[in-house]
Coordinates of C-alpha atoms and ligand atoms in Angstrom, one line a residue:
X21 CA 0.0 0.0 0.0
X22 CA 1.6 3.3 -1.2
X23 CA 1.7 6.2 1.6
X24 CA -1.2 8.1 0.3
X25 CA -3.3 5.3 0.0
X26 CA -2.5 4.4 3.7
X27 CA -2.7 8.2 5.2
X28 CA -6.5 7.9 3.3
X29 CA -7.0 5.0 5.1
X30 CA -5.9 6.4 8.8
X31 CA -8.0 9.0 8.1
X32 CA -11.2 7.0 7.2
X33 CA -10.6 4.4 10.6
X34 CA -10.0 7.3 12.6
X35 CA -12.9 9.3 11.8
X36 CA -15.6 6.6 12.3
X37 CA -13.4 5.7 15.4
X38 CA -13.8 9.1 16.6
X39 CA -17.1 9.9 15.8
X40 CA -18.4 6.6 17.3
X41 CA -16.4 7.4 20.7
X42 CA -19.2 8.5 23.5
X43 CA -16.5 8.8 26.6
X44 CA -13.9 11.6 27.1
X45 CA -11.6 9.2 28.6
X46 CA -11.5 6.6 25.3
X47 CA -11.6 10.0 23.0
X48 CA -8.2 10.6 24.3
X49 CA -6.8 7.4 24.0
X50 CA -7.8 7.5 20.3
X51 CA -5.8 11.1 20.4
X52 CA -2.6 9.6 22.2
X53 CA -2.4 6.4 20.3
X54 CA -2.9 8.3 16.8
X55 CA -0.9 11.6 17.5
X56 CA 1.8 9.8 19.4
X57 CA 5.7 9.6 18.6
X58 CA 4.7 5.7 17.8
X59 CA 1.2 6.3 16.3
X60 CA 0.8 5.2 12.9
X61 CA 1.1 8.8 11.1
X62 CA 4.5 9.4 13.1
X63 CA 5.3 6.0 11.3
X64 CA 4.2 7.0 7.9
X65 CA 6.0 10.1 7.7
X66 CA 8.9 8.1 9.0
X67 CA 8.3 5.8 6.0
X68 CA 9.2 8.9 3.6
X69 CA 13.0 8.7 3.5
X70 CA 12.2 5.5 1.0
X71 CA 9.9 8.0 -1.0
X72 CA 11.8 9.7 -4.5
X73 CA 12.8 13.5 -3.4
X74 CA 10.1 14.7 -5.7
X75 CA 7.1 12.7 -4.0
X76 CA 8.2 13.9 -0.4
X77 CA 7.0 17.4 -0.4
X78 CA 3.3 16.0 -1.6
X79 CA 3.4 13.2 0.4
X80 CA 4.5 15.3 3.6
X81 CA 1.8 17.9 2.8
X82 CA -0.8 15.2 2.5
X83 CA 0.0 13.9 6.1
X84 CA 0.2 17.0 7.5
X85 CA -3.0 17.8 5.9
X86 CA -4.3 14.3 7.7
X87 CA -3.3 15.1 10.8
X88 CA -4.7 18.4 10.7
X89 CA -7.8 17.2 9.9
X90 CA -8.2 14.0 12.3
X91 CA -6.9 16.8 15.2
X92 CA -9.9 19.1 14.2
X93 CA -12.0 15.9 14.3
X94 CA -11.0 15.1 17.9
X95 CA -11.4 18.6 19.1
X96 CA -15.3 18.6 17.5
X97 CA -15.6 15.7 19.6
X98 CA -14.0 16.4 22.5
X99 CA -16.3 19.7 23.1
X100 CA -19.3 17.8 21.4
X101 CA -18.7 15.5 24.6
X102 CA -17.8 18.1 27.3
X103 CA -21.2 19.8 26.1
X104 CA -23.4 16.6 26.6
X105 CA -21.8 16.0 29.7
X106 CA -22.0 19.6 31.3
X107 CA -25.8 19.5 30.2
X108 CA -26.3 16.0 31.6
X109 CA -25.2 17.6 35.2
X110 CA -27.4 20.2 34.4
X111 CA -30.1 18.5 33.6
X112 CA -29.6 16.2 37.3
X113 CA -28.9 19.1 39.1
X114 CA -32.4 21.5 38.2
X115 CA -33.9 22.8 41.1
X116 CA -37.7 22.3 40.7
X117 CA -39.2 26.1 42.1
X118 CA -42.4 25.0 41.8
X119 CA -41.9 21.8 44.0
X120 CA -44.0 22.3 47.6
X121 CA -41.2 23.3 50.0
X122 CA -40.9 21.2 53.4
X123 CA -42.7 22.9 56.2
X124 CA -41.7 24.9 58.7
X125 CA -43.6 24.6 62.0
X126 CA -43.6 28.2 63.6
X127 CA -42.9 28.3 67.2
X128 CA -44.0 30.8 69.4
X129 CA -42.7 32.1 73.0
X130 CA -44.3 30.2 75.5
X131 CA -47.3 31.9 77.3
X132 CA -45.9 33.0 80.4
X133 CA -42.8 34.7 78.3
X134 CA -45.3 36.3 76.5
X135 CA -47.0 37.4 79.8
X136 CA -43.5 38.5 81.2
X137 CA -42.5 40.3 78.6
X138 CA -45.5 42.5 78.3
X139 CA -45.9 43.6 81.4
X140 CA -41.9 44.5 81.7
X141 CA -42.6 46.4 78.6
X142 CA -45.6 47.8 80.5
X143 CA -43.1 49.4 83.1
X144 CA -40.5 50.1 81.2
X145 CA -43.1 52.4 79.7
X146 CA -43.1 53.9 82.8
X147 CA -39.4 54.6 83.1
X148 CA -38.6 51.9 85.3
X149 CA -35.5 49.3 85.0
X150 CA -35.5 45.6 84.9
X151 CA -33.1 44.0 87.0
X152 CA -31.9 40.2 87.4
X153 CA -31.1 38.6 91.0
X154 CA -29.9 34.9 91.9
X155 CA -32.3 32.1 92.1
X156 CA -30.0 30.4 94.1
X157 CA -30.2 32.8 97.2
X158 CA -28.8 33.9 100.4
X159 CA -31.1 33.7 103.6
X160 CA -29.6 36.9 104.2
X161 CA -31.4 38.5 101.1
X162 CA -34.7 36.3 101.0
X163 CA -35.5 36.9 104.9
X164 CA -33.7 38.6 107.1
X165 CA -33.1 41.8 104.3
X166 CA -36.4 41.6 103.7
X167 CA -37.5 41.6 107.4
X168 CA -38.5 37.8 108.1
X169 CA -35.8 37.2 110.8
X170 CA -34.6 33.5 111.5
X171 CA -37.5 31.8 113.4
X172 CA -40.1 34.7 112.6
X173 CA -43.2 33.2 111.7
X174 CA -44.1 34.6 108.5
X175 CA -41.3 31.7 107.2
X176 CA -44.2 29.2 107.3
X177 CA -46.1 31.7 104.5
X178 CA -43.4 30.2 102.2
X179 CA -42.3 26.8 102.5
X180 CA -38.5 27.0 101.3
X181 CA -36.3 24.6 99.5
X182 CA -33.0 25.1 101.8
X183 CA -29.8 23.7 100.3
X184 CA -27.9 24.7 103.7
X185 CA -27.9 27.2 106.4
X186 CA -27.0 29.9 104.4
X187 CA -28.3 29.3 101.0
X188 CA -31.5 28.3 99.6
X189 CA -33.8 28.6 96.4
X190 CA -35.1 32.0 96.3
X191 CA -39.2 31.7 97.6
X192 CA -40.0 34.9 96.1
X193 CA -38.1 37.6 94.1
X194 CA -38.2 40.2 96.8
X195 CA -34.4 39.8 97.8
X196 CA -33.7 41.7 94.4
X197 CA -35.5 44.6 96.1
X198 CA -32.9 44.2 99.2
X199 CA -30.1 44.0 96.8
X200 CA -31.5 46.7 94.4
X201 CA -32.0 48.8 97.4
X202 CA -28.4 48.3 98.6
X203 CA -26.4 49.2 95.8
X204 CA -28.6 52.3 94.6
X205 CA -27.1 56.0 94.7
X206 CA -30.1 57.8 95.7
X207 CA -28.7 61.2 95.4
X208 CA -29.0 60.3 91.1
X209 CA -32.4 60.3 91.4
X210 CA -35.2 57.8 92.2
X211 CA -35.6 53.8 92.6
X212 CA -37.9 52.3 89.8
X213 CA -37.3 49.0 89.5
X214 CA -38.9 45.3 88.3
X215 CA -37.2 42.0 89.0
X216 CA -39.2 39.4 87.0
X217 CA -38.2 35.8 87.9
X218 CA -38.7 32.0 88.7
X219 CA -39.0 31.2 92.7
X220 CA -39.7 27.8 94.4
X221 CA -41.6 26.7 97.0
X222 CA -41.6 23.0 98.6
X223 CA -45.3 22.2 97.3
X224 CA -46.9 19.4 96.4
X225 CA -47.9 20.6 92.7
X226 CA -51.4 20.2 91.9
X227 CA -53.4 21.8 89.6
X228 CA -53.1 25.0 91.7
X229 CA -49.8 24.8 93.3
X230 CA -46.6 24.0 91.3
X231 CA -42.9 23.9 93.2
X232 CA -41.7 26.2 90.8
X233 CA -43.7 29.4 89.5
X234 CA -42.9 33.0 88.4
X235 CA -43.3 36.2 90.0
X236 CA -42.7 39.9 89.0
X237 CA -41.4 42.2 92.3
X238 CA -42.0 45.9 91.8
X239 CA -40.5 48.5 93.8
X240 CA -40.5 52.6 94.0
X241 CA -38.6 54.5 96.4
X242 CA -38.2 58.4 96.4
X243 CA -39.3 61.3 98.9
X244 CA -43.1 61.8 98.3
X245 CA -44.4 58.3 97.3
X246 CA -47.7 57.3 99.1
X247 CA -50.6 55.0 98.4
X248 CA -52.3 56.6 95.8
X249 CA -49.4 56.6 93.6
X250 CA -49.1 53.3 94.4
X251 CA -53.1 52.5 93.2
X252 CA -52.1 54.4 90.6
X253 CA -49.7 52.5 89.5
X254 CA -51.5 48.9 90.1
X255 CA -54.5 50.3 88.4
X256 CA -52.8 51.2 84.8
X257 CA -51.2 48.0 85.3
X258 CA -54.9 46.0 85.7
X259 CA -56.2 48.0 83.0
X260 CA -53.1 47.0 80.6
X261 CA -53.7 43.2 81.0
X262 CA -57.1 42.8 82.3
X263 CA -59.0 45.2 79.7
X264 CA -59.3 49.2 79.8
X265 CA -62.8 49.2 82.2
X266 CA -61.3 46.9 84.9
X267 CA -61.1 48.5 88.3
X268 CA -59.1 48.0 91.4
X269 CA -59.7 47.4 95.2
X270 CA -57.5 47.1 97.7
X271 CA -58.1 45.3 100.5
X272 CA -55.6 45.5 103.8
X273 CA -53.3 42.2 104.1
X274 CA -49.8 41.1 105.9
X275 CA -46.7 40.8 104.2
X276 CA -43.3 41.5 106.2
X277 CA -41.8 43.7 104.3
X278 CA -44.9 46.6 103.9
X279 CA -46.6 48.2 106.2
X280 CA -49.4 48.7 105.4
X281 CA -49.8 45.6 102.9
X282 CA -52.7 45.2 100.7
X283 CA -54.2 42.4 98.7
X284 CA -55.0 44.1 94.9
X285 CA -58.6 42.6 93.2
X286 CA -59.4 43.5 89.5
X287 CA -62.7 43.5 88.6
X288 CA -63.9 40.7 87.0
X289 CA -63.0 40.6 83.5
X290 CA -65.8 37.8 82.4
X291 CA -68.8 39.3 84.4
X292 CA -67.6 42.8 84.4
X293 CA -68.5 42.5 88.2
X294 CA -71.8 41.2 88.3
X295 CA -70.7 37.9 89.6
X296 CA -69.8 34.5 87.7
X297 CA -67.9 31.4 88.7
X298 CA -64.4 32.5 87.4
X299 CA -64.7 35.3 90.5
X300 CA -66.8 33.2 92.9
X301 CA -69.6 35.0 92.4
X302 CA -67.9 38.2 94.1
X303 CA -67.3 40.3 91.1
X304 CA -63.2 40.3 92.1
X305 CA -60.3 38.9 91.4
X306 CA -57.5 38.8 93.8
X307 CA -54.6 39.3 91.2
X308 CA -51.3 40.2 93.8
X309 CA -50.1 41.6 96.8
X310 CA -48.3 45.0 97.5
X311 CA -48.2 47.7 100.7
X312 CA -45.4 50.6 101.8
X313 CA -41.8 49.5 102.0
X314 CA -41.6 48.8 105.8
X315 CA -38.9 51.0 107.2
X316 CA -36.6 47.9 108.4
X317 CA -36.3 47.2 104.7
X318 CA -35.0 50.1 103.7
X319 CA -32.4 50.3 107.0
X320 CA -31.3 47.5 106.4
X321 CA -30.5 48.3 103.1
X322 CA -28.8 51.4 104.2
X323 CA -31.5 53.4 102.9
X324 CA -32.6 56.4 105.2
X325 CA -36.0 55.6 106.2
X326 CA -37.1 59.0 107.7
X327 CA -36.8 61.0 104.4
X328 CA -37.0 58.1 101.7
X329 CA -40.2 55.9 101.4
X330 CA -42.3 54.1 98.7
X331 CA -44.6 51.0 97.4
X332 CA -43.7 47.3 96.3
X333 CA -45.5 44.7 94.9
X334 CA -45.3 41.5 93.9
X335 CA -47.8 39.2 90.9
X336 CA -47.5 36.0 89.6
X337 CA -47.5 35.9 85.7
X338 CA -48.6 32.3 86.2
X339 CA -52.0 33.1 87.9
X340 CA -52.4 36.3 85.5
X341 CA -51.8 33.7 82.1
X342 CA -54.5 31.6 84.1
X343 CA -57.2 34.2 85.2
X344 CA -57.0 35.5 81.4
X345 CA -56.7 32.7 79.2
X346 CA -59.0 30.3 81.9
X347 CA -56.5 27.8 82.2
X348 CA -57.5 25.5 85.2
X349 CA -54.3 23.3 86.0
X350 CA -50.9 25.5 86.1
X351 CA -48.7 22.4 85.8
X352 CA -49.7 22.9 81.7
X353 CA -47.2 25.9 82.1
X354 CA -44.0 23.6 82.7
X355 CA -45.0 20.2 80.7
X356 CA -44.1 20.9 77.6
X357 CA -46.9 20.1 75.6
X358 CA -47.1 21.4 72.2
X359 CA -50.5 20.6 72.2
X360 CA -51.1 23.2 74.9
X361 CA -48.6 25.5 74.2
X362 CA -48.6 26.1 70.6
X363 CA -52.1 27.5 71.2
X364 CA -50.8 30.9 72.5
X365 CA -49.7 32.3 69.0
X366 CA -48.0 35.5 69.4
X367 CA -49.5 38.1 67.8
X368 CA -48.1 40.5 65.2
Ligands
LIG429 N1 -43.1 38.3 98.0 C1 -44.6 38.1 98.2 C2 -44.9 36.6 98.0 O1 -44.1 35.9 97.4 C3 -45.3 38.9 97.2 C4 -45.3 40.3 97.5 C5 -46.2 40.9 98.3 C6 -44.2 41.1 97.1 C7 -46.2 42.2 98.6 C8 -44.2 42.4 97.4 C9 -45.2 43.0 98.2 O2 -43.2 43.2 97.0 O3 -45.2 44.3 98.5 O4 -45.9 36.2 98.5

């Protein structure tokens, strides 16, 4: 077979070859084995030193001709095969916008968070700060600051988880007013302050009763506070969560720390006063307790007692969720259950 005849031949096998290659990786073997220094054109052109000196130049421009050629052919190819494959990935890798996208189930703050935070937003409204005290407690700050000495019996009001002598698990939040109290420099201006919290008790829960609960302490203290500022307050308060016609009573009470102390009724929000079952028939609703700051609390604070005075108080968020939303059993606050909980949307 003469050299042309054999070139036309390569280039005829090599073609089909090429065009009938589907794989990138074989398409280069093709390229390697037919371009290569011992591929079969490398071999004819080596064949051309038999060839006359006239027929070389031809012969030479033939295969390079060839060559070209079969080299154009395997670059067509090789792109013809990098498109296919980049629109194969494509093609597996389309995001389908229309598809229904997996849901999301919403939470919510739980319902005595929500409670919480608007009535801190409620006072801070009013210009007063929020402040933070231990759960974990001295007896120092829990009773004796707050005028319940060791052995006094207003202990029993408040059966208390003691972890020794010294330290317990705060019964009530009023310790942050002792340490509030201690630590404020009067001569900048007045105390306003809220210390909403968890407390424990060592009760048996029940449906009323639960060994851990919230409450939200209150405390003013400046020269010229009395009692009415202190209805005052209590009424905007009532009105804020209760409903705008709610009214107030006050009715006297004990507490250690005031003197005097009150009890605080709302109005009944269901009956509007009338009477109904949520308010025993009596038209109110005891809703917290509050009274002057007793002198001792503010001596022992350090406080001046003769020329500074003011009102404290003290709710549960727990009984307020339950009095507004009629929720009988407050262990439902501290279960868990979505069921119950996810029922308190937040609104907005
Ligand atoms: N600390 C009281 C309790 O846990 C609640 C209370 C009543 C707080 C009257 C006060 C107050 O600040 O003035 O039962």
């Amino acid at each position: 077979m003469d050299l042309k005849t054999r070139l036309e031949q390569l280039r005829r096998e090599n073609q089909k070859r090429i065009k009938d290659t589907n794989d990138l990786d074989a398409l280069n073997q093709i390229r390697v084995n037919l371009l290569g220094k011992k591929g079969p054109i490398t071999e004819v052109l080596r064949g051309m030193k038999d060839l006359k000196p006239e027929e070389r130049p031809k012969v030479g421009a033939y295969a390079n001709e060839i060559k070209a050629d079969l080299q154009e052919n395997l670059q067509n190819r090789k792109d013809a095969l990098e498109q296919a494959a980049l629109t194969a990935k494509l093609a597996t890798e389309t995001i389908d916008v229309t598809l229904p996208g997996d849901q999301v189930v919403q939470g919510t703050p739980h319902i005595i968070d929500q409670i919480m935070d608007d009535i801190e937003e409620f006072f801070i409204g009013q210009g007063y700060q929020v402040v933070d005290g231990p759960e974990v407690e001295e007896d120092h700050y829990n009773f004796e600051m707050m005028n319940i000495p060791k052995d006094h019996p207003a202990r029993d009001m408040q059966d208390t988880f003691y972890i020794d002598d010294q330290l317990l698990m705060r019964s009530q939040t009023s310790p942050v007013q002792a340490r509030t109290l201690e630590v404020h420099d009067f001569s900048k201006g007045p105390l306003k302050m809220i210390s909403p919290g968890r407390v424990y008790r060592r009760d048996t829960d029940d449906a009323t009763h639960s060994h851990q609960f919230n409450q939200i302490e209150g405390l003013v203290i400046d020269k010229h506070i009395t009692m009415a500022d202190l209805k005052g307050t209590l009424l905007a308060l009532a009105q804020h969560v209760f409903g705008k016609d709610r009214q107030i009573r006050l009715r006297p009470s004990y507490f250690p720390f005031t003197e005097p102390s009150v009890e605080v009724d709302v109005s009944c929000f269901r009956c509007n006063g009338k009477g109904c079952a949520i308010c025993k028939y009596s038209g109110w609703i005891e809703v917290l307790g509050a009274g002057m700051v007793h002198p001792n609390v503010l001596t022992n604070a350090g406080v001046d007692a003769d020329v500074y005075g003011g009102f404290a108080f003290g709710l549960g968020p727990d009984r307020f969720a339950m009095l507004k939303y009629g929720i009988d059993d407050i262990r439902s606050f501290y279960q868990g259950d979505v069921r119950f909980l996810s029922q308190f949307k937040e609104e907005g």
